[in-house]
Amino acid sequence: MTRNNNELPPRRSAGNPSTRPENGRKQPAKTVAKKSTKKKAKKRGFGARLGRVLLTILIVAIVGGLGYGGYLYWKLEHGILDTGIDKPVPPEQSATVKPLTILLLGTDSRPKHESFLTDVIMVASLNPETKSATVVSLPRDTYVELDGYKKTKINEFYTRFKSKEKTSGGSAEEEMKTMMGKYLNVKIDYVTVLDFQGFRDIVDKLGGVKVNVSADMCYKDSADGTNINLKKGPAELNGDNALDYVRYRKSNCKPKTKGSDDFDRNRRQNEVLNSLIDQVQSFGGVMKIGSMLDAVNDNMKTDVENSQLKDLIATYWNISKQHVEFKPVTGTWKSPYVYINEKELETARQSLHNRIAGVSQEGNN
């Protein structure tokens, strides 16, 4: 189906995530991921290593392939993996020769809980000559003061743009590209939006994710069916439990288990990401990558053209995780906002520019 430049094709509705028996320690399956709760006031340092949970999907879907590029290319050629955008891409704009910057958004949208709040806000710049990428992540509660826009949390912009689509005549996704490009002082070429259902499906398609649960975690909410009950120690988690693991904040059980701050959650996100990448690069993961990307496809909206996605896969299918630089920007929490660390923000902006320019970055590839 032909789409105009500003319209993103909707994806099929995903079904409930499959629950799989786990090897090793078993954790109970979940039906609905728990909602975010308010954070306690505290100062956030530069300790986080990654962005939000959907980075696991985004790296695989946009940078990914990781060992199975030929098969993915075949799927694209035969229309099995389809972005819905059939426009031709000029040769000079191809990902094979041009550095690209992609806005990555993850929404807290779940079955029976549609939401356009963006729990994930990341911008990734990729350079085909150096086969490397820089991923900048921003806290969802970041206070944004930007000329031409109402002052608010960064995660509320997508919802606001969505509510104005009918009257503005433009898509919320294009508005996000413009706004985030202005905020980070970088031209954004594409945008991809995924929801948490995709994360659960990815983990389930891979047969679970191996982690070392750092502490007992217990939280229950009968209103939405949340029932977190994770035990300290090595475990293999299904999609629901993996999502609970990276999002766990506090306990309401008796006895209470230890709560988590943003640093704990970022560390767990890093752990899950690296575990997933290791699994994808293994022989067993390679054999499952087709169905894994199908799961992403079910929960994704993007303006990347079919031909450009082929070029992205051809260029970056074998990228090493050592060549992906993560630049999480943090700040000081003062309810209800995170006031961003301006020095870190400027460093992140420069890192994106350096990646695009192919400038060597000390301590990174």
CSV table of C-alpha atoms in Angstrom, one decimal:
chain,number,residue,atom,x,y,z
A,1,MET,CA,0.0,0.0,0.0
A,2,THR,CA,1.4,3.4,-1.0
A,3,ARG,CA,1.8,5.9,1.9
A,4,ASN,CA,2.5,9.6,1.9
A,5,ASN,CA,5.7,10.9,3.3
A,6,ASN,CA,4.1,11.8,6.7
A,7,GLU,CA,2.1,8.7,7.3
A,8,LEU,CA,3.5,5.7,9.0
A,9,PRO,CA,1.9,2.3,8.3
A,10,PRO,CA,0.2,0.7,11.3
A,11,ARG,CA,1.4,-2.7,12.4
A,12,ARG,CA,-0.8,-5.7,13.0
A,13,SER,CA,-2.1,-6.1,16.6
A,14,ALA,CA,0.1,-8.5,18.5
A,15,GLY,CA,-1.4,-11.4,20.5
A,16,ASN,CA,-0.6,-12.2,24.1
A,17,PRO,CA,3.0,-13.2,24.6
A,18,SER,CA,3.7,-16.8,24.7
A,19,THR,CA,4.8,-18.2,28.0
A,20,ARG,CA,7.5,-20.8,27.9
A,21,PRO,CA,8.9,-23.2,30.5
A,22,GLU,CA,12.2,-21.8,31.7
A,23,ASN,CA,15.4,-23.7,32.0
A,24,GLY,CA,17.1,-23.6,35.4
A,25,ARG,CA,15.2,-21.4,37.8
A,26,LYS,CA,11.6,-21.0,36.9
A,27,GLN,CA,9.8,-17.7,37.4
A,28,PRO,CA,6.1,-17.2,37.2
A,29,ALA,CA,4.6,-16.0,33.9
A,30,LYS,CA,2.9,-12.7,33.8
A,31,THR,CA,-0.2,-11.5,31.9
A,32,VAL,CA,0.3,-7.8,32.1
A,33,ALA,CA,3.3,-5.7,32.8
A,34,LYS,CA,3.0,-3.5,35.8
A,35,LYS,CA,2.6,0.3,35.5
A,36,SER,CA,5.3,2.7,36.3
A,37,THR,CA,5.2,4.3,39.8
A,38,LYS,CA,6.6,7.6,40.9
A,39,LYS,CA,10.3,7.8,41.7
A,40,LYS,CA,11.7,8.9,45.0
A,41,ALA,CA,13.5,12.2,44.9
A,42,LYS,CA,17.2,11.7,44.4
A,43,LYS,CA,20.2,12.9,42.4
A,44,ARG,CA,21.1,10.8,39.4
A,45,GLY,CA,24.8,10.5,38.5
A,46,PHE,CA,26.5,9.3,35.3
A,47,GLY,CA,26.1,5.6,36.3
A,48,ALA,CA,23.6,4.4,33.8
A,49,ARG,CA,25.0,2.3,30.9
A,50,LEU,CA,22.0,2.1,28.6
A,51,GLY,CA,18.7,3.6,27.7
A,52,ARG,CA,15.3,2.0,28.4
A,53,VAL,CA,14.3,-1.6,27.9
A,54,LEU,CA,13.3,-1.6,24.3
A,55,LEU,CA,16.9,-0.9,23.3
A,56,THR,CA,17.1,-4.7,23.2
A,57,ILE,CA,14.6,-4.8,20.4
A,58,LEU,CA,15.9,-1.7,18.6
A,59,ILE,CA,19.4,-2.9,18.4
A,60,VAL,CA,18.2,-6.1,16.9
A,61,ALA,CA,15.6,-4.6,14.6
A,62,ILE,CA,17.5,-1.5,13.3
A,63,VAL,CA,21.2,-2.4,13.7
A,64,GLY,CA,20.4,-6.1,13.8
A,65,GLY,CA,20.6,-9.3,12.0
A,66,LEU,CA,23.8,-10.1,14.0
A,67,GLY,CA,24.8,-13.2,12.0
A,68,TYR,CA,21.9,-13.8,9.7
A,69,GLY,CA,22.0,-10.9,7.3
A,70,GLY,CA,21.5,-13.0,4.1
A,71,TYR,CA,18.3,-14.5,5.4
A,72,LEU,CA,16.9,-11.2,6.5
A,73,TYR,CA,17.7,-9.7,3.1
A,74,TRP,CA,15.9,-12.6,1.4
A,75,LYS,CA,12.8,-11.9,3.6
A,76,LEU,CA,12.8,-8.3,2.5
A,77,GLU,CA,13.3,-9.1,-1.1
A,78,HIS,CA,10.2,-11.4,-1.0
A,79,GLY,CA,8.1,-9.0,1.0
A,80,ILE,CA,7.9,-11.1,4.1
A,81,LEU,CA,9.5,-8.4,6.3
A,82,ASP,CA,7.8,-5.2,5.1
A,83,THR,CA,7.9,-1.7,6.5
A,84,GLY,CA,5.1,-0.6,4.2
A,85,ILE,CA,7.2,2.2,2.6
A,86,ASP,CA,7.9,1.4,-1.0
A,87,LYS,CA,9.5,4.7,-2.1
A,88,PRO,CA,12.9,4.4,-3.9
A,89,VAL,CA,15.9,5.7,-2.0
A,90,PRO,CA,18.4,7.8,-4.0
A,91,PRO,CA,21.8,6.1,-4.1
A,92,GLU,CA,23.5,8.9,-2.3
A,93,GLN,CA,21.0,8.6,0.6
A,94,SER,CA,21.6,4.8,1.0
A,95,ALA,CA,22.6,3.5,4.4
A,96,THR,CA,25.5,1.8,2.6
A,97,VAL,CA,27.2,5.1,2.0
A,98,LYS,CA,25.5,7.8,4.1
A,99,PRO,CA,25.6,8.0,8.0
A,100,LEU,CA,22.0,8.0,9.3
A,101,THR,CA,20.4,9.2,12.5
A,102,ILE,CA,17.3,7.3,13.7
A,103,LEU,CA,14.9,8.4,16.5
A,104,LEU,CA,13.9,5.4,18.6
A,105,LEU,CA,10.7,5.6,20.7
A,106,GLY,CA,9.3,2.9,23.0
A,107,THR,CA,5.7,3.3,24.2
A,108,ASP,CA,4.2,1.8,27.3
A,109,SER,CA,1.5,0.3,25.2
A,110,ARG,CA,0.2,-3.1,26.3
A,111,PRO,CA,-2.8,-5.3,25.6
A,112,LYS,CA,-5.9,-3.4,26.9
A,113,HIS,CA,-3.7,-0.4,27.8
A,114,GLU,CA,-3.0,1.8,24.8
A,115,SER,CA,-0.6,4.6,25.6
A,116,PHE,CA,1.5,7.0,23.6
A,117,LEU,CA,3.7,8.0,26.5
A,118,THR,CA,7.3,7.3,25.5
A,119,ASP,CA,9.2,5.4,28.2
A,120,VAL,CA,12.0,5.0,25.7
A,121,ILE,CA,13.6,8.1,24.0
A,122,MET,CA,16.8,7.4,22.1
A,123,VAL,CA,18.6,8.7,19.1
A,124,ALA,CA,21.1,6.5,17.2
A,125,SER,CA,23.6,7.7,14.7
A,126,LEU,CA,25.2,5.0,12.5
A,127,ASN,CA,28.3,5.3,10.3
A,128,PRO,CA,28.7,2.9,7.4
A,129,GLU,CA,32.4,3.5,6.9
A,130,THR,CA,33.4,2.7,10.5
A,131,LYS,CA,30.5,0.2,11.0
A,132,SER,CA,29.7,1.8,14.3
A,133,ALA,CA,26.9,3.5,16.1
A,134,THR,CA,26.3,5.9,19.0
A,135,VAL,CA,23.0,5.6,21.0
A,136,VAL,CA,22.0,8.6,23.2
A,137,SER,CA,19.2,7.9,25.7
A,138,LEU,CA,17.3,10.4,27.7
A,139,PRO,CA,15.3,10.0,30.9
A,140,ARG,CA,11.6,9.9,30.3
A,141,ASP,CA,10.9,12.6,32.9
A,142,THR,CA,13.4,15.0,31.3
A,143,TYR,CA,12.2,18.6,31.6
A,144,VAL,CA,12.3,20.2,28.1
A,145,GLU,CA,12.4,23.9,27.5
A,146,LEU,CA,12.5,24.5,23.8
A,147,ASP,CA,11.6,27.5,21.6
A,148,GLY,CA,8.2,26.9,19.9
A,149,TYR,CA,7.1,24.1,22.3
A,150,LYS,CA,5.3,24.0,25.6
A,151,LYS,CA,7.5,23.3,28.6
A,152,THR,CA,6.8,19.7,29.7
A,153,LYS,CA,8.3,16.2,30.2
A,154,ILE,CA,10.0,14.8,27.2
A,155,ASN,CA,7.8,11.6,27.3
A,156,GLU,CA,4.6,13.7,26.9
A,157,PHE,CA,5.4,15.2,23.5
A,158,TYR,CA,4.4,12.1,21.4
A,159,THR,CA,1.1,12.0,23.1
A,160,ARG,CA,0.5,15.7,22.5
A,161,PHE,CA,1.4,15.4,18.9
A,162,LYS,CA,-0.9,12.4,18.5
A,163,SER,CA,-3.8,14.3,19.9
A,164,LYS,CA,-3.3,17.1,17.3
A,165,GLU,CA,-2.8,14.9,14.2
A,166,LYS,CA,-6.3,15.5,12.9
A,167,THR,CA,-6.1,19.3,13.2
A,168,SER,CA,-2.4,19.8,12.3
A,169,GLY,CA,-2.4,17.7,9.2
A,170,GLY,CA,1.0,16.2,10.1
A,171,SER,CA,2.0,13.0,11.8
A,172,ALA,CA,3.1,12.8,15.4
A,173,GLU,CA,6.1,10.8,14.3
A,174,GLU,CA,7.3,13.6,11.9
A,175,GLU,CA,6.7,16.1,14.7
A,176,MET,CA,8.8,14.1,17.0
A,177,LYS,CA,11.7,14.0,14.5
A,178,THR,CA,11.6,17.7,14.2
A,179,MET,CA,11.4,18.4,17.9
A,180,MET,CA,14.1,15.9,18.9
A,181,GLY,CA,16.3,17.1,16.0
A,182,LYS,CA,16.0,20.6,17.4
A,183,TYR,CA,16.7,19.4,21.0
A,184,LEU,CA,19.8,17.5,20.1
A,185,ASN,CA,20.9,19.8,17.2
A,186,VAL,CA,21.1,16.9,14.7
A,187,LYS,CA,19.2,16.0,11.6
A,188,ILE,CA,17.0,13.0,12.2
A,189,ASP,CA,16.5,10.8,9.1
A,190,TYR,CA,14.0,8.2,10.4
A,191,VAL,CA,11.8,7.3,13.3
A,192,THR,CA,10.9,3.9,14.7
A,193,VAL,CA,8.2,3.4,17.4
A,194,LEU,CA,7.9,0.1,19.3
A,195,ASP,CA,5.8,-1.0,22.2
A,196,PHE,CA,6.6,-3.3,25.2
A,197,GLN,CA,4.6,-6.1,23.7
A,198,GLY,CA,7.4,-6.4,21.2
A,199,PHE,CA,10.0,-6.8,24.0
A,200,ARG,CA,8.1,-9.7,25.6
A,201,ASP,CA,7.7,-11.4,22.2
A,202,ILE,CA,11.4,-11.1,21.4
A,203,VAL,CA,12.4,-12.7,24.6
A,204,ASP,CA,9.9,-15.5,24.1
A,205,LYS,CA,10.9,-16.1,20.5
A,206,LEU,CA,14.5,-16.6,21.8
A,207,GLY,CA,13.3,-19.1,24.4
A,208,GLY,CA,14.0,-16.8,27.4
A,209,VAL,CA,16.9,-14.6,28.6
A,210,LYS,CA,19.5,-15.6,31.1
A,211,VAL,CA,20.2,-13.2,33.9
A,212,ASN,CA,21.5,-13.2,37.4
A,213,VAL,CA,18.7,-11.7,39.5
A,214,SER,CA,20.5,-9.3,41.9
A,215,ALA,CA,17.9,-9.4,44.7
A,216,ASP,CA,14.5,-10.8,45.5
A,217,MET,CA,11.8,-8.7,43.8
A,218,CYS,CA,8.1,-8.8,44.8
A,219,TYR,CA,5.3,-6.5,43.7
A,220,LYS,CA,1.6,-7.3,43.2
A,221,ASP,CA,-1.2,-5.3,41.7
A,222,SER,CA,-4.6,-7.0,41.3
A,223,ALA,CA,-5.9,-4.1,39.2
A,224,ASP,CA,-3.7,-4.9,36.3
A,225,GLY,CA,-2.7,-8.4,37.1
A,226,THR,CA,0.9,-7.6,38.0
A,227,ASN,CA,2.5,-10.4,40.1
A,228,ILE,CA,6.3,-10.0,40.3
A,229,ASN,CA,8.0,-12.7,42.3
A,230,LEU,CA,11.6,-13.0,41.3
A,231,LYS,CA,14.2,-14.7,43.4
A,232,LYS,CA,17.8,-13.8,43.8
A,233,GLY,CA,20.3,-15.8,41.7
A,234,PRO,CA,20.8,-17.2,38.2
A,235,ALA,CA,17.5,-17.5,36.2
A,236,GLU,CA,16.1,-17.8,32.7
A,237,LEU,CA,13.2,-15.4,32.3
A,238,ASN,CA,10.4,-15.5,29.8
A,239,GLY,CA,9.2,-12.2,28.2
A,240,ASP,CA,6.8,-11.1,30.9
A,241,ASN,CA,9.3,-11.8,33.7
A,242,ALA,CA,12.2,-10.2,31.8
A,243,LEU,CA,10.1,-7.0,31.4
A,244,ASP,CA,9.3,-7.1,35.1
A,245,TYR,CA,13.0,-7.6,35.9
A,246,VAL,CA,14.1,-4.5,34.1
A,247,ARG,CA,11.1,-2.3,35.2
A,248,TYR,CA,10.9,-3.3,38.9
A,249,ARG,CA,10.8,-0.2,41.1
A,250,LYS,CA,9.4,-1.0,44.6
A,251,SER,CA,7.7,-3.7,46.7
A,252,ASN,CA,4.3,-3.8,48.4
A,253,CYS,CA,4.7,-7.3,49.6
A,254,LYS,CA,5.1,-8.6,53.2
A,255,PRO,CA,7.9,-8.8,53.9
A,256,LYS,CA,9.0,-6.1,51.5
A,257,THR,CA,11.8,-6.7,49.1
A,258,LYS,CA,14.4,-4.0,48.3
A,259,GLY,CA,13.4,-1.3,45.9
A,260,SER,CA,15.3,-0.1,42.9
A,261,ASP,CA,16.5,3.2,41.6
A,262,ASP,CA,17.3,4.3,38.0
A,263,PHE,CA,20.9,3.1,38.3
A,264,ASP,CA,19.7,-0.5,39.3
A,265,ARG,CA,17.2,-0.5,36.4
A,266,ASN,CA,19.8,0.7,33.9
A,267,ARG,CA,22.2,-2.0,35.0
A,268,ARG,CA,19.5,-4.6,34.6
A,269,GLN,CA,18.7,-3.3,31.1
A,270,ASN,CA,22.3,-3.5,30.2
A,271,GLU,CA,22.4,-7.1,31.5
A,272,VAL,CA,19.4,-8.1,29.5
A,273,LEU,CA,20.6,-6.4,26.3
A,274,ASN,CA,24.0,-8.1,26.4
A,275,SER,CA,22.4,-11.5,27.1
A,276,LEU,CA,20.0,-11.1,24.2
A,277,ILE,CA,22.8,-10.1,21.8
A,278,ASP,CA,24.8,-13.0,22.9
A,279,GLN,CA,21.9,-15.3,22.2
A,280,VAL,CA,21.2,-13.8,18.8
A,281,GLN,CA,24.8,-14.3,17.8
A,282,SER,CA,24.8,-17.9,18.9
A,283,PHE,CA,23.8,-20.7,16.4
A,284,GLY,CA,20.5,-21.3,18.1
A,285,GLY,CA,19.7,-17.6,18.1
A,286,VAL,CA,20.5,-17.3,14.4
A,287,MET,CA,18.0,-20.0,13.6
A,288,LYS,CA,15.3,-18.1,15.5
A,289,ILE,CA,16.0,-14.6,14.2
A,290,GLY,CA,13.4,-14.7,11.4
A,291,SER,CA,10.5,-15.3,13.8
A,292,MET,CA,12.1,-12.8,16.3
A,293,LEU,CA,12.0,-10.0,13.6
A,294,ASP,CA,8.5,-11.0,12.7
A,295,ALA,CA,7.6,-10.3,16.4
A,296,VAL,CA,9.3,-6.9,16.1
A,297,ASN,CA,7.4,-6.3,12.9
A,298,ASP,CA,4.1,-6.9,14.6
A,299,ASN,CA,4.8,-4.1,17.2
A,300,MET,CA,6.5,-1.5,15.1
A,301,LYS,CA,5.8,1.7,13.1
A,302,THR,CA,8.6,3.2,11.0
A,303,ASP,CA,9.2,5.4,8.1
A,304,VAL,CA,12.2,3.5,7.0
A,305,GLU,CA,11.7,2.5,3.3
A,306,ASN,CA,11.9,-1.2,2.4
A,307,SER,CA,14.9,-0.6,0.2
A,308,GLN,CA,16.6,1.4,3.0
A,309,LEU,CA,16.0,-1.4,5.5
A,310,LYS,CA,17.7,-3.8,3.1
A,311,ASP,CA,20.7,-1.4,3.0
A,312,LEU,CA,20.7,-1.1,6.8
A,313,ILE,CA,20.8,-4.9,7.2
A,314,ALA,CA,23.4,-5.3,4.4
A,315,THR,CA,25.6,-2.6,6.1
A,316,TYR,CA,25.2,-3.4,9.8
A,317,TRP,CA,24.2,-7.0,10.1
A,318,ASN,CA,27.5,-8.0,11.6
A,319,ILE,CA,28.1,-5.0,13.8
A,320,SER,CA,29.9,-5.8,17.0
A,321,LYS,CA,28.4,-4.7,20.3
A,322,GLN,CA,31.9,-3.3,21.1
A,323,HIS,CA,31.3,-0.9,18.2
A,324,VAL,CA,28.0,0.5,19.7
A,325,GLU,CA,28.7,3.4,22.0
A,326,PHE,CA,26.0,4.2,24.6
A,327,LYS,CA,25.6,7.7,25.9
A,328,PRO,CA,22.9,7.9,28.6
A,329,VAL,CA,22.2,11.4,29.7
A,330,THR,CA,21.2,11.9,33.3
A,331,GLY,CA,20.4,14.7,35.6
A,332,THR,CA,18.9,15.7,39.0
A,333,TRP,CA,15.5,14.4,39.9
A,334,LYS,CA,13.2,17.0,41.5
A,335,SER,CA,9.6,15.8,41.3
A,336,PRO,CA,8.1,15.6,38.8
A,337,TYR,CA,11.0,16.3,36.5
A,338,VAL,CA,14.6,15.3,35.7
A,339,TYR,CA,16.6,18.4,35.2
A,340,ILE,CA,19.2,17.3,32.7
A,341,ASN,CA,22.9,17.6,33.2
A,342,GLU,CA,23.8,20.1,30.6
A,343,LYS,CA,27.4,19.0,30.3
A,344,GLU,CA,26.3,15.4,29.6
A,345,LEU,CA,23.7,16.6,27.1
A,346,GLU,CA,26.3,18.6,25.2
A,347,THR,CA,28.7,15.6,25.3
A,348,ALA,CA,25.9,13.4,23.9
A,349,ARG,CA,25.2,15.9,21.1
A,350,GLN,CA,28.9,16.0,20.2
A,351,SER,CA,29.1,12.2,20.2
A,352,LEU,CA,26.3,12.0,17.6
A,353,HIS,CA,28.0,14.6,15.4
A,354,ASN,CA,31.3,12.8,15.7
A,355,ARG,CA,29.7,9.5,14.8
A,356,ILE,CA,28.1,11.0,11.7
A,357,ALA,CA,31.4,12.7,10.7
A,358,GLY,CA,33.4,9.5,11.3
A,359,VAL,CA,35.6,11.2,13.9
A,360,SER,CA,37.4,8.8,16.2
A,361,GLN,CA,36.1,9.0,19.8
A,362,GLU,CA,38.5,8.3,22.6
A,363,GLY,CA,37.5,5.3,24.6
A,364,ASN,CA,34.9,4.2,22.0
A,365,ASN,CA,34.9,2.6,18.5
